[in-house]
PDB file of C-alpha atoms in Angstrom:
ATOM      1  CA  MET A  27      -0.786  68.781   9.097  1.00 47.00           C
ATOM      2  CA  ALA A  28      -0.331  65.887  11.510  1.00 47.00           C
ATOM      3  CA  PRO A  29      -1.627  62.518  10.310  1.00 47.00           C
ATOM      4  CA  PRO A  30      -5.028  61.534  11.687  1.00 45.00           C
ATOM      5  CA  LEU A  31      -5.319  59.203  14.619  1.00 44.00           C
ATOM      6  CA  ARG A  32      -6.203  55.622  13.919  1.00 43.00           C
ATOM      7  CA  PRO A  33      -9.057  54.360  16.096  1.00 41.00           C
ATOM      8  CA  ALA A  34      -7.389  51.037  16.889  1.00 42.00           C
ATOM      9  CA  ASN A  35      -4.030  49.456  17.651  1.00 45.00           C
ATOM     10  CA  LEU A  36      -2.584  52.660  19.090  1.00 51.00           C
ATOM     11  CA  LEU A  37      -1.015  50.763  21.970  1.00 53.00           C
ATOM     12  CA  SER A  38       0.591  47.375  22.283  1.00 61.00           C
ATOM     13  CA  ALA A  39      -0.118  45.291  25.383  1.00 67.00           C
ATOM     14  CA  ARG A  40       3.345  46.081  26.781  1.00 69.00           C
ATOM     15  CA  GLN A  41       2.983  49.823  26.152  1.00 62.00           C
ATOM     16  CA  LEU A  42      -0.490  49.815  27.678  1.00 66.00           C
ATOM     17  CA  ALA A  43       0.754  48.076  30.826  1.00 72.00           C
ATOM     18  CA  LEU A  44       3.647  50.521  31.155  1.00 73.00           C
ATOM     19  CA  ALA A  45       1.396  53.535  30.657  1.00 70.00           C
ATOM     20  CA  TRP A  46      -1.158  52.294  33.195  1.00 75.00           C
ATOM     21  CA  SER A  47       1.656  51.676  35.683  1.00 78.00           C
ATOM     22  CA  LEU A  48       2.918  55.224  35.239  1.00 79.00           C
ATOM     23  CA  MET A  49      -0.554  56.745  35.664  1.00 80.00           C
ATOM     24  CA  THR A  50      -1.130  54.613  38.753  1.00 83.00           C
ATOM     25  CA  LEU A  51       2.211  55.654  40.244  1.00 88.00           C
ATOM     26  CA  ILE A  52       1.442  59.353  39.704  1.00 87.00           C
ATOM     27  CA  ALA A  53      -1.976  58.905  41.317  1.00 88.00           C
ATOM     28  CA  LEU A  54      -0.453  57.057  44.293  1.00 91.00           C
ATOM     29  CA  LEU A  55       2.118  59.796  44.845  1.00 92.00           C
ATOM     30  CA  ALA A  56      -0.685  62.355  44.759  1.00 91.00           C
ATOM     31  CA  TRP A  57      -2.624  60.301  47.308  1.00 92.00           C
ATOM     32  CA  VAL A  58       0.402  60.309  49.624  1.00 92.00           C
ATOM     33  CA  LEU A  59       0.505  64.108  49.475  1.00 90.00           C
ATOM     34  CA  VAL A  60      -3.252  64.402  49.979  1.00 89.00           C
ATOM     35  CA  VAL A  61      -3.272  62.089  52.993  1.00 90.00           C
ATOM     36  CA  SER A  62      -0.330  63.935  54.536  1.00 87.00           C
ATOM     37  CA  GLN A  63      -2.033  67.302  54.115  1.00 83.00           C
ATOM     38  CA  ALA A  64      -5.367  66.011  55.400  1.00 82.00           C
ATOM     39  CA  ARG A  65      -3.730  64.518  58.490  1.00 81.00           C
ATOM     40  CA  ASP A  66      -2.202  67.883  59.347  1.00 75.00           C
ATOM     41  CA  THR A  67      -5.390  69.848  58.677  1.00 76.00           C
ATOM     42  CA  GLY A  68      -8.296  67.669  59.763  1.00 72.00           C
ATOM     43  CA  VAL A  69     -11.929  67.821  58.626  1.00 78.00           C
ATOM     44  CA  GLU A  70     -13.626  71.155  59.256  1.00 78.00           C
ATOM     45  CA  PRO A  71     -16.182  73.357  57.517  1.00 82.00           C
ATOM     46  CA  GLY A  72     -15.041  75.857  54.901  1.00 79.00           C
ATOM     47  CA  THR A  73     -11.586  76.260  53.420  1.00 83.00           C
ATOM     48  CA  MET A  74      -9.759  75.431  56.693  1.00 80.00           C
ATOM     49  CA  GLY A  75      -7.973  78.755  56.618  1.00 80.00           C
ATOM     50  CA  MET A  76      -6.324  78.140  53.252  1.00 86.00           C
ATOM     51  CA  GLY A  77      -5.951  81.029  50.840  1.00 89.00           C
ATOM     52  CA  ILE A  78      -6.778  80.550  47.170  1.00 92.00           C
ATOM     53  CA  PRO A  79      -3.228  79.668  45.990  1.00 92.00           C
ATOM     54  CA  LEU A  80      -2.703  76.999  48.666  1.00 91.00           C
ATOM     55  CA  PHE A  81      -6.223  75.646  48.191  1.00 92.00           C
ATOM     56  CA  LEU A  82      -5.761  75.349  44.427  1.00 93.00           C
ATOM     57  CA  LEU A  83      -2.460  73.547  44.920  1.00 92.00           C
ATOM     58  CA  PHE A  84      -4.154  71.053  47.228  1.00 91.00           C
ATOM     59  CA  TRP A  85      -7.169  70.852  44.905  1.00 93.00           C
ATOM     60  CA  LEU A  86      -5.083  69.979  41.852  1.00 92.00           C
ATOM     61  CA  THR A  87      -3.156  67.371  43.826  1.00 92.00           C
ATOM     62  CA  MET A  88      -6.480  65.922  44.915  1.00 92.00           C
ATOM     63  CA  MET A  89      -7.758  65.897  41.318  1.00 92.00           C
ATOM     64  CA  ILE A  90      -4.636  64.059  40.146  1.00 90.00           C
ATOM     65  CA  ALA A  91      -5.152  61.471  42.887  1.00 91.00           C
ATOM     66  CA  MET A  92      -8.868  61.027  42.231  1.00 91.00           C
ATOM     67  CA  MET A  93      -9.142  61.505  38.461  1.00 89.00           C
ATOM     68  CA  PHE A  94      -5.974  60.104  36.883  1.00 83.00           C
ATOM     69  CA  PRO A  95      -7.032  56.433  37.157  1.00 83.00           C
ATOM     70  CA  SER A  96     -10.351  57.083  35.394  1.00 83.00           C
ATOM     71  CA  VAL A  97      -8.915  59.457  32.777  1.00 81.00           C
ATOM     72  CA  ALA A  98      -6.086  57.069  31.933  1.00 76.00           C
ATOM     73  CA  PRO A  99      -7.653  55.547  28.757  1.00 75.00           C
ATOM     74  CA  VAL A 100      -7.940  58.927  27.023  1.00 75.00           C
ATOM     75  CA  ALA A 101      -4.683  60.346  28.409  1.00 76.00           C
ATOM     76  CA  ILE A 102      -2.630  57.276  27.527  1.00 74.00           C
ATOM     77  CA  THR A 103      -3.980  56.964  24.005  1.00 73.00           C
ATOM     78  CA  TRP A 104      -3.632  60.651  23.176  1.00 73.00           C
ATOM     79  CA  THR A 105      -0.118  60.743  24.631  1.00 72.00           C
ATOM     80  CA  ARG A 106       0.754  57.720  22.512  1.00 72.00           C
ATOM     81  CA  ALA A 107      -0.520  59.573  19.441  1.00 71.00           C
ATOM     82  CA  ILE A 108       1.681  62.534  20.374  1.00 70.00           C
ATOM     83  CA  SER A 109       4.661  60.191  20.634  1.00 65.00           C
ATOM     84  CA  ARG A 110       4.032  58.880  17.135  1.00 69.00           C
ATOM     85  CA  GLN A 111       3.924  62.364  15.664  1.00 66.00           C
ATOM     86  CA  SER A 112       6.763  64.069  17.548  1.00 65.00           C
ATOM     87  CA  ALA A 113       9.900  63.430  19.579  1.00 64.00           C
ATOM     88  CA  GLY A 114      12.213  65.016  22.121  1.00 69.00           C
ATOM     89  CA  ALA A 115      11.346  68.464  23.444  1.00 74.00           C
ATOM     90  CA  VAL A 116       8.350  68.795  21.126  1.00 71.00           C
ATOM     91  CA  ARG A 117       6.839  65.597  22.520  1.00 71.00           C
ATOM     92  CA  VAL A 118       7.369  66.804  26.091  1.00 75.00           C
ATOM     93  CA  ALA A 119       5.857  70.206  25.292  1.00 81.00           C
ATOM     94  CA  ARG A 120       2.795  68.676  23.632  1.00 78.00           C
ATOM     95  CA  THR A 121       2.224  66.236  26.484  1.00 79.00           C
ATOM     96  CA  THR A 122       2.590  69.064  29.010  1.00 83.00           C
ATOM     97  CA  GLN A 123       0.018  71.086  27.084  1.00 86.00           C
ATOM     98  CA  PHE A 124      -2.448  68.198  27.159  1.00 85.00           C
ATOM     99  CA  VAL A 125      -2.068  67.640  30.904  1.00 86.00           C
ATOM    100  CA  GLY A 126      -2.115  71.389  31.534  1.00 89.00           C
ATOM    101  CA  GLY A 127      -5.334  71.810  29.573  1.00 90.00           C
ATOM    102  CA  TYR A 128      -6.997  69.013  31.540  1.00 90.00           C
ATOM    103  CA  LEU A 129      -5.928  70.482  34.881  1.00 92.00           C
ATOM    104  CA  LEU A 130      -6.987  73.960  33.731  1.00 93.00           C
ATOM    105  CA  ALA A 131     -10.586  72.779  33.517  1.00 94.00           C
ATOM    106  CA  TRP A 132     -10.398  71.451  37.071  1.00 94.00           C
ATOM    107  CA  THR A 133      -8.672  74.635  38.260  1.00 95.00           C
ATOM    108  CA  VAL A 134     -11.648  76.683  37.089  1.00 95.00           C
ATOM    109  CA  PHE A 135     -13.971  74.354  38.970  1.00 95.00           C
ATOM    110  CA  GLY A 136     -11.606  74.564  41.964  1.00 93.00           C
ATOM    111  CA  LEU A 137     -12.174  78.324  42.122  1.00 94.00           C
ATOM    112  CA  ILE A 138     -15.918  77.689  42.224  1.00 94.00           C
ATOM    113  CA  ALA A 139     -15.408  75.045  44.910  1.00 93.00           C
ATOM    114  CA  TYR A 140     -13.331  77.478  46.975  1.00 94.00           C
ATOM    115  CA  GLY A 141     -16.092  80.087  46.868  1.00 92.00           C
ATOM    116  CA  LEU A 142     -18.700  77.489  47.791  1.00 91.00           C
ATOM    117  CA  LEU A 143     -16.648  76.188  50.716  1.00 91.00           C
ATOM    118  CA  ALA A 144     -15.893  79.701  51.954  1.00 92.00           C
ATOM    119  CA  ALA A 145     -19.594  80.628  51.849  1.00 91.00           C
ATOM    120  CA  THR A 146     -20.835  77.462  53.547  1.00 91.00           C
ATOM    121  CA  GLY A 147     -18.064  77.635  56.147  1.00 88.00           C
ATOM    122  CA  ALA A 148     -18.965  81.202  57.080  1.00 89.00           C
ATOM    123  CA  LEU A 149     -22.653  80.332  57.248  1.00 91.00           C
ATOM    124  CA  VAL A 150     -22.096  77.288  59.444  1.00 89.00           C
ATOM    125  CA  ASP A 151     -19.802  79.247  61.770  1.00 88.00           C
ATOM    126  CA  GLU A 152     -22.559  81.807  62.281  1.00 88.00           C
ATOM    127  CA  HIS A 153     -25.513  79.419  62.278  1.00 88.00           C
ATOM    128  CA  PRO A 154     -24.325  75.858  63.113  1.00 87.00           C
ATOM    129  CA  ALA A 155     -27.799  74.331  62.848  1.00 88.00           C
ATOM    130  CA  VAL A 156     -28.071  75.250  59.182  1.00 90.00           C
ATOM    131  CA  GLY A 157     -25.281  72.803  58.322  1.00 89.00           C
ATOM    132  CA  ARG A 158     -27.641  69.832  58.330  1.00 91.00           C
ATOM    133  CA  TRP A 159     -29.803  71.444  55.655  1.00 93.00           C
ATOM    134  CA  ILE A 160     -26.834  72.468  53.543  1.00 94.00           C
ATOM    135  CA  GLY A 161     -25.650  68.876  53.714  1.00 93.00           C
ATOM    136  CA  ALA A 162     -29.062  67.524  52.766  1.00 94.00           C
ATOM    137  CA  GLY A 163     -29.199  69.956  49.853  1.00 95.00           C
ATOM    138  CA  ALA A 164     -25.752  68.918  48.637  1.00 95.00           C
ATOM    139  CA  PHE A 165     -26.643  65.218  48.699  1.00 96.00           C
ATOM    140  CA  LEU A 166     -29.963  65.902  46.976  1.00 96.00           C
ATOM    141  CA  LEU A 167     -28.368  68.023  44.253  1.00 96.00           C
ATOM    142  CA  ALA A 168     -25.694  65.385  43.654  1.00 96.00           C
ATOM    143  CA  GLY A 169     -28.304  62.626  43.539  1.00 96.00           C
ATOM    144  CA  LEU A 170     -30.670  64.369  41.145  1.00 97.00           C
ATOM    145  CA  TYR A 171     -27.828  65.361  38.825  1.00 96.00           C
ATOM    146  CA  GLN A 172     -27.021  61.677  38.282  1.00 96.00           C
ATOM    147  CA  PHE A 173     -30.298  61.379  36.343  1.00 96.00           C
ATOM    148  CA  THR A 174     -29.974  64.472  34.142  1.00 96.00           C
ATOM    149  CA  PRO A 175     -29.320  64.452  30.366  1.00 96.00           C
ATOM    150  CA  LEU A 176     -26.143  66.519  30.896  1.00 95.00           C
ATOM    151  CA  LYS A 177     -24.722  63.854  33.205  1.00 95.00           C
ATOM    152  CA  SER A 178     -25.543  61.163  30.639  1.00 94.00           C
ATOM    153  CA  LEU A 179     -23.947  63.173  27.827  1.00 92.00           C
ATOM    154  CA  CYS A 180     -20.719  63.797  29.754  1.00 92.00           C
ATOM    155  CA  LEU A 181     -20.549  60.204  30.982  1.00 91.00           C
ATOM    156  CA  ARG A 182     -20.931  58.880  27.423  1.00 88.00           C
ATOM    157  CA  HIS A 183     -18.068  61.139  26.341  1.00 85.00           C
ATOM    158  CA  CYS A 184     -15.807  59.860  29.113  1.00 83.00           C
ATOM    159  CA  ARG A 185     -16.779  56.218  28.480  1.00 83.00           C
ATOM    160  CA  SER A 186     -16.057  56.370  24.711  1.00 78.00           C
ATOM    161  CA  PRO A 187     -12.480  57.630  24.440  1.00 66.00           C
ATOM    162  CA  MET A 188     -11.687  56.296  20.976  1.00 67.00           C
ATOM    163  CA  GLY A 189     -14.541  58.132  19.324  1.00 68.00           C
ATOM    164  CA  GLN A 190     -13.473  61.344  21.039  1.00 67.00           C
ATOM    165  CA  LEU A 191      -9.836  60.885  20.031  1.00 68.00           C
ATOM    166  CA  VAL A 192     -10.823  60.577  16.375  1.00 70.00           C
ATOM    167  CA  ARG A 193     -12.777  63.806  16.773  1.00 70.00           C
ATOM    168  CA  TYR A 194      -9.841  65.514  18.490  1.00 68.00           C
ATOM    169  CA  ALA A 195      -7.603  64.617  15.561  1.00 66.00           C
ATOM    170  CA  GLY A 196      -9.647  67.069  13.506  1.00 66.00           C
ATOM    171  CA  PHE A 197      -8.871  70.016  15.788  1.00 68.00           C
ATOM    172  CA  ARG A 198      -6.819  72.812  14.199  1.00 69.00           C
ATOM    173  CA  PRO A 199      -3.073  72.384  14.907  1.00 67.00           C
ATOM    174  CA  GLY A 200      -2.607  75.610  16.918  1.00 68.00           C
ATOM    175  CA  ALA A 201      -2.341  74.668  20.620  1.00 76.00           C
ATOM    176  CA  ARG A 202      -4.333  71.560  19.769  1.00 77.00           C
ATOM    177  CA  ASP A 203      -3.049  69.499  22.695  1.00 81.00           C
ATOM    178  CA  LEU A 204      -3.914  72.236  25.187  1.00 86.00           C
ATOM    179  CA  ARG A 205      -7.412  72.502  23.733  1.00 84.00           C
ATOM    180  CA  VAL A 206      -7.851  68.716  23.672  1.00 84.00           C
ATOM    181  CA  GLY A 207      -6.893  68.523  27.353  1.00 86.00           C
ATOM    182  CA  ALA A 208      -9.196  71.406  28.306  1.00 90.00           C
ATOM    183  CA  HIS A 209     -12.061  69.998  26.218  1.00 87.00           C
ATOM    184  CA  HIS A 210     -11.813  66.559  27.767  1.00 87.00           C
ATOM    185  CA  GLY A 211     -11.319  68.120  31.208  1.00 90.00           C
ATOM    186  CA  ALA A 212     -14.518  70.135  30.775  1.00 92.00           C
ATOM    187  CA  TYR A 213     -16.433  66.935  30.037  1.00 91.00           C
ATOM    188  CA  CYS A 214     -14.872  65.338  33.129  1.00 92.00           C
ATOM    189  CA  VAL A 215     -16.015  68.293  35.226  1.00 94.00           C
ATOM    190  CA  GLY A 216     -19.481  67.979  33.716  1.00 94.00           C
ATOM    191  CA  CYS A 217     -19.516  64.281  34.538  1.00 93.00           C
ATOM    192  CA  CYS A 218     -18.131  64.516  38.073  1.00 93.00           C
ATOM    193  CA  TRP A 219     -18.985  67.899  39.634  1.00 94.00           C
ATOM    194  CA  GLY A 220     -22.080  66.448  41.304  1.00 93.00           C
ATOM    195  CA  LEU A 221     -19.971  63.746  42.918  1.00 94.00           C
ATOM    196  CA  MET A 222     -17.411  66.319  44.028  1.00 94.00           C
ATOM    197  CA  ILE A 223     -20.061  68.466  45.689  1.00 94.00           C
ATOM    198  CA  VAL A 224     -20.733  65.777  48.285  1.00 94.00           C
ATOM    199  CA  LEU A 225     -17.312  66.648  49.690  1.00 92.00           C
ATOM    200  CA  VAL A 226     -18.956  69.782  51.110  1.00 91.00           C
ATOM    201  CA  PRO A 227     -20.887  67.753  53.728  1.00 92.00           C
ATOM    202  CA  LEU A 228     -18.303  64.962  53.935  1.00 92.00           C
ATOM    203  CA  GLY A 229     -15.376  67.387  54.230  1.00 89.00           C
ATOM    204  CA  VAL A 230     -12.955  68.355  51.503  1.00 87.00           C
ATOM    205  CA  MET A 231     -10.130  66.950  53.649  1.00 85.00           C
ATOM    206  CA  ASN A 232     -11.996  63.714  54.367  1.00 89.00           C
ATOM    207  CA  VAL A 233      -9.690  61.061  52.898  1.00 91.00           C
ATOM    208  CA  LEU A 234     -12.286  58.278  53.128  1.00 92.00           C
ATOM    209  CA  GLY A 235     -14.823  60.513  51.411  1.00 91.00           C
ATOM    210  CA  MET A 236     -12.366  61.373  48.647  1.00 92.00           C
ATOM    211  CA  ALA A 237     -11.476  57.712  48.166  1.00 93.00           C
ATOM    212  CA  ALA A 238     -15.155  56.724  47.958  1.00 94.00           C
ATOM    213  CA  VAL A 239     -15.869  59.403  45.349  1.00 94.00           C
ATOM    214  CA  ALA A 240     -12.776  58.352  43.364  1.00 93.00           C
ATOM    215  CA  VAL A 241     -13.982  54.730  43.313  1.00 94.00           C
ATOM    216  CA  VAL A 242     -17.440  55.824  42.135  1.00 95.00           C
ATOM    217  CA  ILE A 243     -15.884  57.892  39.319  1.00 93.00           C
ATOM    218  CA  PHE A 244     -13.642  54.998  38.269  1.00 91.00           C
ATOM    219  CA  ILE A 245     -16.515  52.501  38.147  1.00 93.00           C
ATOM    220  CA  GLU A 246     -18.850  54.896  36.336  1.00 93.00           C
ATOM    221  CA  LYS A 247     -16.357  55.549  33.569  1.00 89.00           C
ATOM    222  CA  LEU A 248     -14.705  52.156  33.098  1.00 87.00           C
ATOM    223  CA  TRP A 249     -17.196  49.438  34.093  1.00 89.00           C
ATOM    224  CA  ARG A 250     -19.475  48.159  31.345  1.00 87.00           C
ATOM    225  CA  LEU A 251     -22.477  48.706  33.651  1.00 91.00           C
ATOM    226  CA  GLY A 252     -21.280  52.191  34.565  1.00 89.00           C
ATOM    227  CA  PRO A 253     -24.498  54.032  33.581  1.00 91.00           C
ATOM    228  CA  ALA A 254     -26.637  51.708  35.712  1.00 94.00           C
ATOM    229  CA  PHE A 255     -24.178  52.078  38.580  1.00 95.00           C
ATOM    230  CA  SER A 256     -24.393  55.878  38.154  1.00 94.00           C
ATOM    231  CA  ALA A 257     -28.168  55.733  38.598  1.00 95.00           C
ATOM    232  CA  ALA A 258     -27.792  53.576  41.713  1.00 96.00           C
ATOM    233  CA  VAL A 259     -25.365  56.134  43.183  1.00 96.00           C
ATOM    234  CA  GLY A 260     -27.875  58.882  42.448  1.00 96.00           C
ATOM    235  CA  LEU A 261     -30.569  56.997  44.324  1.00 96.00           C
ATOM    236  CA  ALA A 262     -28.200  56.458  47.269  1.00 96.00           C
ATOM    237  CA  PHE A 263     -27.467  60.197  47.433  1.00 96.00           C
ATOM    238  CA  VAL A 264     -31.193  60.979  47.493  1.00 96.00           C
ATOM    239  CA  VAL A 265     -31.576  58.607  50.449  1.00 96.00           C
ATOM    240  CA  LEU A 266     -28.645  60.304  52.195  1.00 95.00           C
ATOM    241  CA  ALA A 267     -30.331  63.670  51.614  1.00 96.00           C
ATOM    242  CA  VAL A 268     -33.363  62.435  53.549  1.00 95.00           C
ATOM    243  CA  VAL A 269     -31.322  60.897  56.357  1.00 94.00           C
ATOM    244  CA  ALA A 270     -28.546  63.510  56.720  1.00 92.00           C
ATOM    245  CA  PRO A 271     -30.499  66.146  58.739  1.00 91.00           C
ATOM    246  CA  PHE A 272     -31.025  63.561  61.470  1.00 91.00           C
ATOM    247  CA  GLN A 273     -27.586  61.935  61.366  1.00 88.00           C
ATOM    248  CA  PRO A 274     -24.885  64.560  62.079  1.00 86.00           C
ATOM    249  CA  TRP A 275     -22.092  61.978  61.671  1.00 87.00           C
ATOM    250  CA  LEU A 276     -22.794  62.096  57.922  1.00 88.00           C
ATOM    251  CA  LEU A 277     -21.857  65.785  57.866  1.00 90.00           C
ATOM    252  CA  PRO A 278     -18.325  66.130  59.306  1.00 89.00           C
ATOM    253  CA  GLY A 279     -17.541  68.834  56.747  1.00 84.00           C
ATOM    254  CA  LEU A 280     -20.402  70.980  58.073  1.00 88.00           C
ATOM    255  CA  THR A 281     -19.912  70.436  61.796  1.00 85.00           C
ATOM    256  CA  PRO A 282     -17.918  73.213  63.507  1.00 79.00           C
ATOM    257  CA  PRO A 283     -15.187  71.845  65.791  1.00 71.00           C
ATOM    258  CA  GLN A 284     -15.932  72.326  69.465  1.00 63.00           C
ATOM    259  CA  SER A 285     -13.373  74.262  71.455  1.00 42.00           C
ATOM    260  CA  PRO A 286     -12.149  72.856  74.791  1.00 42.00           C
ATOM    261  CA  MET A 287     -13.978  75.646  76.618  1.00 36.00           C
ATOM    262  CA  THR A 288     -17.235  74.716  74.870  1.00 39.00           C
ATOM    263  CA  THR A 289     -16.963  71.060  75.816  1.00 40.00           C
ATOM    264  CA  MET A 290     -16.299  71.988  79.462  1.00 41.00           C
ATOM    265  CA  LEU A 291     -19.439  74.115  79.763  1.00 41.00           C
ATOM    266  CA  PRO A 292     -22.337  72.428  81.577  1.00 47.00           C
ATOM    267  CA  SER A 293     -25.283  71.496  79.375  1.00 41.00           C
TER     268      SER A 293
END
């Protein structure tokens, strides 16, 4: 059986700086890909014509860009523990399992997001006026979720990585790294799905919207006043829910693009 993790001194200052640099570089590369794809696609309702495989590929790239900075404390420390217990191909395999388990959790949520985007896109195409109420509902749901016990539970998990890593050390050895990644990923989904749902009204290809959500996630998880900040974000979303039906510019992801023929028609 692998030796248990020690709750402190897992990383030296130099190793921590190197690991953070690597995580930041991966996130930046993912952002480059996301921005490039968004520039080619634009912000529209629904899935923008993407099938499930292409959407999931974009979704996972987006999750790497948005989530890797905030998940870095857990990922770095667990990967360091793997390095202490294994080497060579085994180390690579275990690290791949951990990352794969984390992304698996977000892949499952990505399938749900695809269905939600497809449904709202079809509804807005048929009844454009309903988009304002879908947007208001999305903001309201996201805002109210910020105050729920489940949000608090998941946020505490994500904000206390060392305690979770000690717990993970007690997992049975079989596919432990995959299960650790999936377990932590599930808590991340539980913490962040409400924030992600605002991309329905803002547009899943809205780079500014994605960046804003990523900043909120980062501050929630890593700032010492993260829980208070989370509540403030919830209140802001509730305000947006009230304002959104009367401010269409807040809902680019629910506004059907006008064709040239439509814009030429007299009012």
